[in-house]
PDB file of C-alpha atoms in Angstrom:
ATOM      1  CA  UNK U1467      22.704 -13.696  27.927  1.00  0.00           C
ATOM      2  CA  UNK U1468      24.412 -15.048  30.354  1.00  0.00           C
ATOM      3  CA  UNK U1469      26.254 -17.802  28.281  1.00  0.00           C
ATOM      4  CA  UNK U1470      26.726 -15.191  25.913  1.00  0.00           C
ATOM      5  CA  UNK U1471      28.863 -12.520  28.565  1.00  0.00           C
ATOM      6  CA  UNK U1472      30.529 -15.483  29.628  1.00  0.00           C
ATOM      7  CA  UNK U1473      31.955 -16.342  25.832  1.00  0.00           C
ATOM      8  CA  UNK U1474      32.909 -13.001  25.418  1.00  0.00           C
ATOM      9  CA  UNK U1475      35.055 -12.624  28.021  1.00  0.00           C
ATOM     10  CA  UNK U1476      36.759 -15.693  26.903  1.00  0.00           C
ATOM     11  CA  UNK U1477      37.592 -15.224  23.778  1.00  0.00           C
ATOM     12  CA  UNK U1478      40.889 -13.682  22.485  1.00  0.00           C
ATOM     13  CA  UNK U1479      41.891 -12.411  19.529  1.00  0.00           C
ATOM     14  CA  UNK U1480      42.870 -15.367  18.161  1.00  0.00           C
ATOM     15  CA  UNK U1481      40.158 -18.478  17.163  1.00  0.00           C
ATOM     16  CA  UNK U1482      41.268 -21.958  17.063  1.00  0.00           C
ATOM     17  CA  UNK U1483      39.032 -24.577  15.261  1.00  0.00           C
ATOM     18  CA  UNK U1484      39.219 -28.003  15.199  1.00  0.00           C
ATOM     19  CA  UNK U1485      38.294 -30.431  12.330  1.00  0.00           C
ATOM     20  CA  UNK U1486      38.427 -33.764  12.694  1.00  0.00           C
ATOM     21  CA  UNK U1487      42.285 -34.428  14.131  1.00  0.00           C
ATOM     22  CA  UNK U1488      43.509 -31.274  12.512  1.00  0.00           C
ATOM     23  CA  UNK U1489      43.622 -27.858  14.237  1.00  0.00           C
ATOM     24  CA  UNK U1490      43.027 -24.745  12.105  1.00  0.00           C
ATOM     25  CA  UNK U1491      44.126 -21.214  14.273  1.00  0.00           C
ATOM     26  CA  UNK U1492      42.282 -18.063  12.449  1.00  0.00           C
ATOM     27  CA  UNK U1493      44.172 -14.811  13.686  1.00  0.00           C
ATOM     28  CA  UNK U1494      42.636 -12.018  13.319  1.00  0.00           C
ATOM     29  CA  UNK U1495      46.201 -10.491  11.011  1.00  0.00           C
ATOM     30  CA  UNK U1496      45.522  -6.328  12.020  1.00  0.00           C
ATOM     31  CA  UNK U1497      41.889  -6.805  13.449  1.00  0.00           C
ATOM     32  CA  UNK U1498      42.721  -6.418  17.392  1.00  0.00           C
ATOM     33  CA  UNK U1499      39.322  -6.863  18.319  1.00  0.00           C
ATOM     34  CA  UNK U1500      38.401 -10.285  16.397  1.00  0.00           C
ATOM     35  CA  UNK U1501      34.592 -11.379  17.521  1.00  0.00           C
ATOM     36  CA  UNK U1502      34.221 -14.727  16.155  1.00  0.00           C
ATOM     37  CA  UNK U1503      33.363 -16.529  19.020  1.00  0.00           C
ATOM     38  CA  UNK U1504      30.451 -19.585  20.272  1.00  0.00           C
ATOM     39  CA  UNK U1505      27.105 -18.186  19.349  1.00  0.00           C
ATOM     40  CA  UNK U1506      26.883 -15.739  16.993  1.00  0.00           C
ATOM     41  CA  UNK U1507      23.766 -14.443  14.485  1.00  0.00           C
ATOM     42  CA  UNK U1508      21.339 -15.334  17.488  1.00  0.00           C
ATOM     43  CA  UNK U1509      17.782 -13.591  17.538  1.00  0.00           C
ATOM     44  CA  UNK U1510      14.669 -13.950  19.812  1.00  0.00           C
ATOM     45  CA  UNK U1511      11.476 -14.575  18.552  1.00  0.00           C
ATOM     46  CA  UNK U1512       9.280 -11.612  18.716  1.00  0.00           C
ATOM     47  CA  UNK U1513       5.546 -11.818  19.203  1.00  0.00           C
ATOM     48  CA  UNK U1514       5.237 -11.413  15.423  1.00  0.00           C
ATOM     49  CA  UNK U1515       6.754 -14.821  14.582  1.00  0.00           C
ATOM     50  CA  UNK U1516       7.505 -13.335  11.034  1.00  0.00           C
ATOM     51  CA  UNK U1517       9.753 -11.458  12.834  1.00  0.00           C
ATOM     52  CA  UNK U1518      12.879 -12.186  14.766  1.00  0.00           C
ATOM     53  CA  UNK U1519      14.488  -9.329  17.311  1.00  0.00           C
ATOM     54  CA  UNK U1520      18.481  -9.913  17.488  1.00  0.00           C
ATOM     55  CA  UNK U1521      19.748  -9.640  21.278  1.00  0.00           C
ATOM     56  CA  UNK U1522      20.743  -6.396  22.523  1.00  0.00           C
ATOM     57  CA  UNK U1523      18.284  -4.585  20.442  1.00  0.00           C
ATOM     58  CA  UNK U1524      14.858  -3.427  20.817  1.00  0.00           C
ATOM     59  CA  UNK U1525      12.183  -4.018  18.731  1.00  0.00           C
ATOM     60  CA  UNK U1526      11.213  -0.080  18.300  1.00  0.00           C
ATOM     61  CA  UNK U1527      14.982   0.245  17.061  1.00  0.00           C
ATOM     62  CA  UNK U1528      15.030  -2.457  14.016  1.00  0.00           C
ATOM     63  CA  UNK U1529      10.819  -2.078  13.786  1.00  0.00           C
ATOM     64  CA  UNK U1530      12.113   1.355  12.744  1.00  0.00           C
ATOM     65  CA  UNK U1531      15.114   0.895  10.089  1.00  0.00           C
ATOM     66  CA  UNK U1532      12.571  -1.332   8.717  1.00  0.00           C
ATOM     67  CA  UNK U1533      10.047   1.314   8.026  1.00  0.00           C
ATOM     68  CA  UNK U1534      11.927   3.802   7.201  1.00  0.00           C
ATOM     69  CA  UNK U1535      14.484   1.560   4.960  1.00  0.00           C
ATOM     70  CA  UNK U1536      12.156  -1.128   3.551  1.00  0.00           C
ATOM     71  CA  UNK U1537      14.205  -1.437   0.141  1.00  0.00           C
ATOM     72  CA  UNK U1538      17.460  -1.671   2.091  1.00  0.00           C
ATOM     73  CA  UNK U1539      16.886  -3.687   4.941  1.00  0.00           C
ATOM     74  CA  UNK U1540      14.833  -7.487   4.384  1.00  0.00           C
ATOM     75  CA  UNK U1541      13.541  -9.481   7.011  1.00  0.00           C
ATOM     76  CA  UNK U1542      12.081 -11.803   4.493  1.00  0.00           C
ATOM     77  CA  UNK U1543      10.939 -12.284   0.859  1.00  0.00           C
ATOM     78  CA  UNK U1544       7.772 -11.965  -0.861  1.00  0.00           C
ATOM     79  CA  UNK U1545       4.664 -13.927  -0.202  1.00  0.00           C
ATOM     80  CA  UNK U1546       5.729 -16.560  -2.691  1.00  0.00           C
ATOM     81  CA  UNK U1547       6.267 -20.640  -2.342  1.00  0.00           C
ATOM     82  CA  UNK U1548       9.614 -20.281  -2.326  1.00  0.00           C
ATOM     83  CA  UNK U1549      12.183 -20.163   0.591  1.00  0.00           C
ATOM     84  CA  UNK U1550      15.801 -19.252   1.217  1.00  0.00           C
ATOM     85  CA  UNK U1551      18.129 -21.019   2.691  1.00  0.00           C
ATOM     86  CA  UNK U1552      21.227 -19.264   5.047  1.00  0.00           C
ATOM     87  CA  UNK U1553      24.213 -19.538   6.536  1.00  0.00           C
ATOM     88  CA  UNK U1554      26.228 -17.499   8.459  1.00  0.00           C
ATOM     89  CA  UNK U1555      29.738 -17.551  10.029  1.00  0.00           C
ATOM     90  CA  UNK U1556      31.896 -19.956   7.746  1.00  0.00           C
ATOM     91  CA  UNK U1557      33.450 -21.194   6.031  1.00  0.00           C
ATOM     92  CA  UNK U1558      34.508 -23.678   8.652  1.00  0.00           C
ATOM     93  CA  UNK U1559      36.416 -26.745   7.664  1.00  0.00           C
ATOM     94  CA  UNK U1560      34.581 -28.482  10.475  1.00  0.00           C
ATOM     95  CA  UNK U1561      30.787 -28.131   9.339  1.00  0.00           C
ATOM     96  CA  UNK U1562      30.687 -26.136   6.339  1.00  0.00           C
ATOM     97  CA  UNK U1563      31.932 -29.218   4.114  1.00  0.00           C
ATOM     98  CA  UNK U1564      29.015 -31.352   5.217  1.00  0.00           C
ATOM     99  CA  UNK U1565      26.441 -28.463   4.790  1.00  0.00           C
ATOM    100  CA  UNK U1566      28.079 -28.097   1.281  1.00  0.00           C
ATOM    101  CA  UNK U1567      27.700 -32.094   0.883  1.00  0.00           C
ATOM    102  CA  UNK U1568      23.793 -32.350   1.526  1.00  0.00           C
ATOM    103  CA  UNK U1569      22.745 -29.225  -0.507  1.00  0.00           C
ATOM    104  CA  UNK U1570      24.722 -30.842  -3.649  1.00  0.00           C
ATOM    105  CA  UNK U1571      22.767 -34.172  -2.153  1.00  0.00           C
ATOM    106  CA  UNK U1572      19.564 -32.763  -2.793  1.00  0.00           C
ATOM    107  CA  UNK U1573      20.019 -29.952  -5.259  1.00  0.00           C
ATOM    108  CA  UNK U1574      19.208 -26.900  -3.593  1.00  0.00           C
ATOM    109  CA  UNK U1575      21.006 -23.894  -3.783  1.00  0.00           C
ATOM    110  CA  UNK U1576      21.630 -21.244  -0.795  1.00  0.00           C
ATOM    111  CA  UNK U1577      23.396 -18.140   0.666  1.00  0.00           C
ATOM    112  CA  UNK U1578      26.192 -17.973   2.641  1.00  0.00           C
ATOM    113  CA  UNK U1579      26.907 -15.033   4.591  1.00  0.00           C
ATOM    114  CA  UNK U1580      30.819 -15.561   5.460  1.00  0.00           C
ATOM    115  CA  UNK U1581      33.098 -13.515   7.909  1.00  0.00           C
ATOM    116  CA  UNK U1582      36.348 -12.057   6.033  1.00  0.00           C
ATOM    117  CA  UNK U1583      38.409 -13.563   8.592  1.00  0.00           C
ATOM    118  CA  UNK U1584      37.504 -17.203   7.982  1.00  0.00           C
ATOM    119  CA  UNK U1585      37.484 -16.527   4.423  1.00  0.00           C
ATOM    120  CA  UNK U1586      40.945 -15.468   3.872  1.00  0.00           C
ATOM    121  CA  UNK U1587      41.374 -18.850   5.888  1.00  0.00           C
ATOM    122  CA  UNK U1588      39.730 -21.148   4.057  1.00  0.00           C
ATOM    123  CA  UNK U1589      39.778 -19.800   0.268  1.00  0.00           C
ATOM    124  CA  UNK U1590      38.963 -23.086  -0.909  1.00  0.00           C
ATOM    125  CA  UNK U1591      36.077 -23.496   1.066  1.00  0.00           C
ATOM    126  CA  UNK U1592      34.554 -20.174  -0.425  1.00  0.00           C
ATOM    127  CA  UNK U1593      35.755 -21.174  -3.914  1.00  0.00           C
ATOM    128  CA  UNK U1594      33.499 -24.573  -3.357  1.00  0.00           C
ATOM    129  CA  UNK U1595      30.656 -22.396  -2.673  1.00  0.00           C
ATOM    130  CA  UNK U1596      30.887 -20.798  -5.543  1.00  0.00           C
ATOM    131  CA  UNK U1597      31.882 -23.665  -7.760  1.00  0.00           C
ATOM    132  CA  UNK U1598      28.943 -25.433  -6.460  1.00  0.00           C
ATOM    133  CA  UNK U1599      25.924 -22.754  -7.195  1.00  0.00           C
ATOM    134  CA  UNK U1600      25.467 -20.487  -4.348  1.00  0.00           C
ATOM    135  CA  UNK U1601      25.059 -17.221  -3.095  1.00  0.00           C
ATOM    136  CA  UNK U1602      28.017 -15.733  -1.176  1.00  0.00           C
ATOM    137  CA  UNK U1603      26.790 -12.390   1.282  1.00  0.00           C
ATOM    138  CA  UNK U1604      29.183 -10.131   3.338  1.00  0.00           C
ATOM    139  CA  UNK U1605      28.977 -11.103   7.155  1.00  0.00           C
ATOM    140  CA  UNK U1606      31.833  -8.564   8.037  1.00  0.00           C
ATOM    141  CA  UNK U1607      35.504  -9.413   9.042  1.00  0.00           C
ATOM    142  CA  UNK U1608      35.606  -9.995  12.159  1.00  0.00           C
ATOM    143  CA  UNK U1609      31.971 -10.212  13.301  1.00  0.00           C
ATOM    144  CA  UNK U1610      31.837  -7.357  15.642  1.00  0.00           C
ATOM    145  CA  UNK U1611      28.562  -6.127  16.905  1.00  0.00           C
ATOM    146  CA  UNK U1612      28.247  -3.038  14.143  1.00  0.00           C
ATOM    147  CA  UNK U1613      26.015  -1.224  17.058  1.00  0.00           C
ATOM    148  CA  UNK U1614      29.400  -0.570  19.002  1.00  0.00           C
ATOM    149  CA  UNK U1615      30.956   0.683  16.236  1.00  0.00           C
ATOM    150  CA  UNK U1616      31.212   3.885  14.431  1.00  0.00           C
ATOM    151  CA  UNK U1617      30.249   4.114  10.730  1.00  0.00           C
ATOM    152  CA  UNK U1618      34.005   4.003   9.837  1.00  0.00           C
ATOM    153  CA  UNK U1619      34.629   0.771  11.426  1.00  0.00           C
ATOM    154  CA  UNK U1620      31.830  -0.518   9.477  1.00  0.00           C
ATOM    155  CA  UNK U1621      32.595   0.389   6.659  1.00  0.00           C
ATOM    156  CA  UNK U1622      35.946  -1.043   6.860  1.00  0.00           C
ATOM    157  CA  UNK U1623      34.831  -4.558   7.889  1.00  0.00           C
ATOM    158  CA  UNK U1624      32.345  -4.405   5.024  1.00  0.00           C
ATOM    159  CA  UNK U1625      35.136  -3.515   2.492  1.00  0.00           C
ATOM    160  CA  UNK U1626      37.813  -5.466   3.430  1.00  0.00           C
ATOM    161  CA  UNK U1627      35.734  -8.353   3.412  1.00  0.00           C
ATOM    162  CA  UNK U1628      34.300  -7.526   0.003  1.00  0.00           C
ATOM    163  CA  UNK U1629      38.313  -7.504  -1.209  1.00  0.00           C
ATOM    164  CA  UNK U1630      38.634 -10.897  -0.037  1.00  0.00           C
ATOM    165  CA  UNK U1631      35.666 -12.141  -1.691  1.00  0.00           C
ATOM    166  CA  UNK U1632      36.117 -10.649  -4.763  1.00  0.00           C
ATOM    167  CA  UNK U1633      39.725 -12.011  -4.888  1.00  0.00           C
ATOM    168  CA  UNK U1634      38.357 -15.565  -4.269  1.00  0.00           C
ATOM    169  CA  UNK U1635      35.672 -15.766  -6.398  1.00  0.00           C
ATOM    170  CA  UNK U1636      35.844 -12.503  -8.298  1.00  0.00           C
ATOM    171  CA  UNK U1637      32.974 -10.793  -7.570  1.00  0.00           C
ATOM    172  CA  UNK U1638      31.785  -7.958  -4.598  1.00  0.00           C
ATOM    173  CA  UNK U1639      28.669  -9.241  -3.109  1.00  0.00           C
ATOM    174  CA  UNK U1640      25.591  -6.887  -3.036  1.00  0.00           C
ATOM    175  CA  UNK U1641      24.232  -8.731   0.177  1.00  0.00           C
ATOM    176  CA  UNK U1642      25.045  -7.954   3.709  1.00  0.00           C
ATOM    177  CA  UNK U1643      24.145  -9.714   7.114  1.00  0.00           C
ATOM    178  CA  UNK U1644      25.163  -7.507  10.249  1.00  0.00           C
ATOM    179  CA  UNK U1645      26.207  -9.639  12.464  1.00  0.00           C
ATOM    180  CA  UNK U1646      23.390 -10.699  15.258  1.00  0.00           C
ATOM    181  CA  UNK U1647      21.413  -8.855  13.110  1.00  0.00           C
ATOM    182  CA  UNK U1648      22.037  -5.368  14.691  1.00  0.00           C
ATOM    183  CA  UNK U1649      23.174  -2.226  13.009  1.00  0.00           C
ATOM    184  CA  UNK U1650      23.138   1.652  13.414  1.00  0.00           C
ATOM    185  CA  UNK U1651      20.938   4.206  11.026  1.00  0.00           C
ATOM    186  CA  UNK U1652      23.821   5.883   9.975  1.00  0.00           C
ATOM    187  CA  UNK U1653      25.581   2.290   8.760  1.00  0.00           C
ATOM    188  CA  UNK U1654      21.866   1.504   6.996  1.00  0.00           C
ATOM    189  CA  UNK U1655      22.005   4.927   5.389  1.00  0.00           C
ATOM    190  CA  UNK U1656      25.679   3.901   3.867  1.00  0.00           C
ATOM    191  CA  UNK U1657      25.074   0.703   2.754  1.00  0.00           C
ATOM    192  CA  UNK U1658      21.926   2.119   0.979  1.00  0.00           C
ATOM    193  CA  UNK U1659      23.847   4.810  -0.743  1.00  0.00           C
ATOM    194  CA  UNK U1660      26.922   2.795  -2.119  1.00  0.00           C
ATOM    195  CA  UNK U1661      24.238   0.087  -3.280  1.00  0.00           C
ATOM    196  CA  UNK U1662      23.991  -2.837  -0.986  1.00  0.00           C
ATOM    197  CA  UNK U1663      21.148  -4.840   0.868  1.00  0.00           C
ATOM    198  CA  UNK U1664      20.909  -5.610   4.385  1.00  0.00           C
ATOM    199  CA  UNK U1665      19.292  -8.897   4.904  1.00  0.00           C
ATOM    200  CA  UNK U1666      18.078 -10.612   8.276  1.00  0.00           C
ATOM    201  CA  UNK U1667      15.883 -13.483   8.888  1.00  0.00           C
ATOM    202  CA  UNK U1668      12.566 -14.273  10.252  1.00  0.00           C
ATOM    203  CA  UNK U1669      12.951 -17.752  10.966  1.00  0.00           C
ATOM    204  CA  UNK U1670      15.411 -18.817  13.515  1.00  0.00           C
ATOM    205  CA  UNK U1671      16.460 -21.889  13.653  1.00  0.00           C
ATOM    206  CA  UNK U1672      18.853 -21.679  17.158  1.00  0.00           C
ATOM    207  CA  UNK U1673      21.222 -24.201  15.852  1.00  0.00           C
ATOM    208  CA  UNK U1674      23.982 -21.487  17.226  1.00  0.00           C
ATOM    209  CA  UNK U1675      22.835 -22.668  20.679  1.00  0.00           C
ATOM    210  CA  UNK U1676      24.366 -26.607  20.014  1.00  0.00           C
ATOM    211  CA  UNK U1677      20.562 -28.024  19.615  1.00  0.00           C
ATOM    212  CA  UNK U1678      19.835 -31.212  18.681  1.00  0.00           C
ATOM    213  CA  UNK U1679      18.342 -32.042  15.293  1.00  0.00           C
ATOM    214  CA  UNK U1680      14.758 -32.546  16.457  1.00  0.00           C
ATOM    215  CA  UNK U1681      14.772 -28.976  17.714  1.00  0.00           C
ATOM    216  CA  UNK U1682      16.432 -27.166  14.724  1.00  0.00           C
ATOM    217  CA  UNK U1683      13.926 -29.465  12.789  1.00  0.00           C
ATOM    218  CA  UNK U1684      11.186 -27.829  15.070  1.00  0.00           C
ATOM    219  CA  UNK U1685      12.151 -24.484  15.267  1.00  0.00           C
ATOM    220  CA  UNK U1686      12.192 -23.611  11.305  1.00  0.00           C
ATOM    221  CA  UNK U1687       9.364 -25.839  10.449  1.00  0.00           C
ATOM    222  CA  UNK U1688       7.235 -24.124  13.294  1.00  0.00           C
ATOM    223  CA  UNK U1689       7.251 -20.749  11.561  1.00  0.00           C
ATOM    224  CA  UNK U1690       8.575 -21.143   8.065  1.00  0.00           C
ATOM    225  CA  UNK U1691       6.210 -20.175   5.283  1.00  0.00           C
ATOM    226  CA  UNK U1692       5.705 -17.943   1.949  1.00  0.00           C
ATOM    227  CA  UNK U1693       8.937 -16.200   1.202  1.00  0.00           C
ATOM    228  CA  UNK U1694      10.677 -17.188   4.498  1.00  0.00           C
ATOM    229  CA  UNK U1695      14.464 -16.401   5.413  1.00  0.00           C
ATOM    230  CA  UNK U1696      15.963 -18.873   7.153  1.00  0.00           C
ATOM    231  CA  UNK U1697      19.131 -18.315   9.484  1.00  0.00           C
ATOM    232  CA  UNK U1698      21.176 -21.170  10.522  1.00  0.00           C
ATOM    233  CA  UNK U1699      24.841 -21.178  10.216  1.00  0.00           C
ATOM    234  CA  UNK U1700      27.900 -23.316   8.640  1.00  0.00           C
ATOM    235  CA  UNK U1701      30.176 -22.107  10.938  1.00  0.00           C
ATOM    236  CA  UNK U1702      31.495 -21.574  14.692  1.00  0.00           C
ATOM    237  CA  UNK U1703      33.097 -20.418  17.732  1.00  0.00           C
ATOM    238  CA  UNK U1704      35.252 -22.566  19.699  1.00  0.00           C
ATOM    239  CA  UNK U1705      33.277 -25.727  21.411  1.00  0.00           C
ATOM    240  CA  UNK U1706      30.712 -25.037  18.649  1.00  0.00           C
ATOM    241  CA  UNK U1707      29.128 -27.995  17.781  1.00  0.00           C
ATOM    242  CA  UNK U1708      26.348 -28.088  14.892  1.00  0.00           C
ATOM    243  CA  UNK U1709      25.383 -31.209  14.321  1.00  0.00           C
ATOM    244  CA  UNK U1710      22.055 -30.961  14.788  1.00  0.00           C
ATOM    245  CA  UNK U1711      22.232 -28.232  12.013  1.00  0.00           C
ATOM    246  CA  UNK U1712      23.728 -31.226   9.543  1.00  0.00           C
ATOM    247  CA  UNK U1713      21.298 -33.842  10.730  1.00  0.00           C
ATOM    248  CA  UNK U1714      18.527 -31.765  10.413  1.00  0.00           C
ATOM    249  CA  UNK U1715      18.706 -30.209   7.282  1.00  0.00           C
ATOM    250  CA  UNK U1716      17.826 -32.903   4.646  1.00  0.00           C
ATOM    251  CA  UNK U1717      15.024 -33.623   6.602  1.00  0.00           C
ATOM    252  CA  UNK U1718      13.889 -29.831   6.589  1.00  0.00           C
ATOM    253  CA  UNK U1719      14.486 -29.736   2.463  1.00  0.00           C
ATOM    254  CA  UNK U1720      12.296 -32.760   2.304  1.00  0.00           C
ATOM    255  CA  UNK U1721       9.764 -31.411   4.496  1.00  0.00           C
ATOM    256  CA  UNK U1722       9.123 -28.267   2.724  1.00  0.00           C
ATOM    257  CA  UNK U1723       9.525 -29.718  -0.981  1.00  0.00           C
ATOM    258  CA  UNK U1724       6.958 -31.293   0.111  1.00  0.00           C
ATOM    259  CA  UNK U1725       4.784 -29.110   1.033  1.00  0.00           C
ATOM    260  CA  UNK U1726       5.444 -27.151  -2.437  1.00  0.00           C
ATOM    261  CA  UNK U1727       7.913 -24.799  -0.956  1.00  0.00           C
ATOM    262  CA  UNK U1728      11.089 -24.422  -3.564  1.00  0.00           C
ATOM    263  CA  UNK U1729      14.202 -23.614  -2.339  1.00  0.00           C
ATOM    264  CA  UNK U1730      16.210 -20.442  -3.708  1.00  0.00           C
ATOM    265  CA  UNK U1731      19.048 -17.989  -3.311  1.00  0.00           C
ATOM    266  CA  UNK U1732      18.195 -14.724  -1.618  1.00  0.00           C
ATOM    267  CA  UNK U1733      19.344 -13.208  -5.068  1.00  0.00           C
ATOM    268  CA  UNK U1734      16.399 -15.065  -6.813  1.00  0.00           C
ATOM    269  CA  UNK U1735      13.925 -14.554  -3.708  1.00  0.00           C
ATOM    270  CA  UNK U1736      14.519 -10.723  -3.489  1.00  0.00           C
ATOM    271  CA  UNK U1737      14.622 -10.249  -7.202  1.00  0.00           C
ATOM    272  CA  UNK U1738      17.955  -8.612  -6.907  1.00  0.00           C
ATOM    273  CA  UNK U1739      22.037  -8.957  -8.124  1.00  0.00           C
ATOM    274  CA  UNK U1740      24.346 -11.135  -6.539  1.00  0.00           C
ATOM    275  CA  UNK U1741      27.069  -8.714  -6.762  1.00  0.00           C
ATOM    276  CA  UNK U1742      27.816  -5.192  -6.996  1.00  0.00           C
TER     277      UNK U1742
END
C-alpha cells in the first residue's frame, strides 16, 4: 500500500511510455484526473482462493454485490475445463505486441480489458486485437478507482470508452472490468440495467507488481482450475516492467493444455455476447 500511495502521488496527468528507443506521451485530452499509473488491477488473495479481494475494499462489500448481483457481476466461469485468459491496461506498444505475438504463437484466444485513454493512443494496437481473434472489454478511460466516483463519472468513463472502441473496431463491448476491481452498488445497478457484465478475476497472477516469470508462473498455476479467470495485464504505468508476464505465459498455456484445460474468451466461458 505503501508503494501504491507513493505512485499516486507521483503521477500527473500526463503518462509517458517508453518502447524500445521511442517515447509514446498519453495525455489524458479533457480527463484532468488521468489514473493510469504503475500497478493497477491489483487484488489480494482472500482466504477463499477462488476468490480475490481488490485493495481498498472489504470482502463484506464485493461478497455482497456478488450475492445480490450474481448475473451481473463474475468472479469466474463455470465449473468447466476451460479457462480465460485476461488482460488489463493496454494497449501498450511496449508489452502488448509481445503478448499479442505468443497467443498467435500458440493459438489461444483472450480478453483484453483496455483503458480509453491508451486506446485512442494506440488504435492500431486495438485493431490487432481484433484482427487477430480476441475479446476486447471496457476497462474505463482513465482508470480511476470507480469507488471515488459518483455514478455520473462512471458512466462517462464507461461510455466514452465504448465510443472509442466502437470507432476502432466497430463494435460496443458488453464486458466491463472496474478498475482494481472495485465499484459502487449504484454503478452495478447501471451497468445491469443498460445491459453490461462486470467481470473480475479469481486468479491473480501479480505480474502488476514487476515479478519475475517463475512467480507469475507460480501464482496462476497455484490456484487456477475449472472455469478460472485469470488477471494479468498487457499494459503499464511508468517504470512498469512485465516481463515476467511475457516469459511466463507460454509456459502457463503449455502447462494447462496439458492438463486438459482449453483456453477461451470470457464471451465463450460466460456463455454471453461480445458486444452490446
Amino acid at each position: 500500500m505503501q508503494l501504491k500511495k507513493v505512485l499516486v502521488c507521483c503521477m500527473t496527468a500526463s503518462l509517458v511510455m517508453a518502447g524500445g528507443t521511442q517515447l509514446y506521451p498519453v495525455k489524458a485530452d479533457t480527463a484532468r484526473d488521468l489514473e493510469l499509473r504503475g500497478p493497477t488491477s491489483q487484488g489480494n488473495q482472500a482466504d477463499n482462493k477462488d476468490t480475490f479481494i481488490p485493495a481498498g475494499t472489504t470482502s463484506a462489500d464485493l461478497g455482497e454485490l456478488r450475492r445480490k448481483y450474481s448475473e451481473t457481476f463474475i468472479f469466474r466461469g463455470p465449473e468447466v475445463k476451460q479457462i480465460a485468459l485476461t488482460f488489463d491496461d493496454g494497449p501498450d506498444p511496449r508489452f502488448t505486441p509481445q503478448i499479442l505475438d505468443v497467443l498467435h504463437r500458440k493459438g489461444v484466444k483472450a480478453t483484453f480489458f483496455v483503458v480509453g485513454a491508451r486506446a485512442k493512443k494506440f488504435p492500431g494496437l486495438l485493431r490487432r486485437m481484433s484482427h487477430e481473434g480476441h475479446l476486447i472489454g471496457n476497462h474505463s478511460y482513465s482508470h480511476p478507482n470507480f469507488r471515488n466516483r459518483s455514478i455520473k463519472q462512471f458512466q462517462s468513463e464507461i461510455l466514452r470508452t465504448e465510443k472509442i472502441i466502437q470507432n476502432v473496431v466497430g463494435y460496443r463491448p458488453q464486458l466491463i472490468r472496474p478498475p482494481y476491481g472495485e465499484i459502487k452498488e449504484e454503478q452495478v445497478q447501471w451497468a445491469k440495467k443498460n445491459g453490461y457484465t462486470l467481470v473480475n478475476w479469481n486468479v491473480d497472477s501479480q505480474d502488476w507488481k514487476g515479478i519475475d516469470e517463475k512467480k507469475v508462473f507460480s501464482n496462476v498455476m497455484s490456484t487456477a482450475g475449472p472455469g478460472s479467470i485469470i488477471l494479468q495485464h498487457s499494459g503499464g504505468g511508468v517504470g512498469s516492467d512485465l516481463t515476467g508476464t511475457i516469459q511466463a505465459l507460454p509456459k502457463i498455456i503449455d502447462a494447462l493444455q496439458a492438463q486438459g484445460y482449453q483456453f477461451v474468451d470470457l464471451s465463450e466461458l460466460l456463455h454471453t455476447t461480445k458486444y452490446r
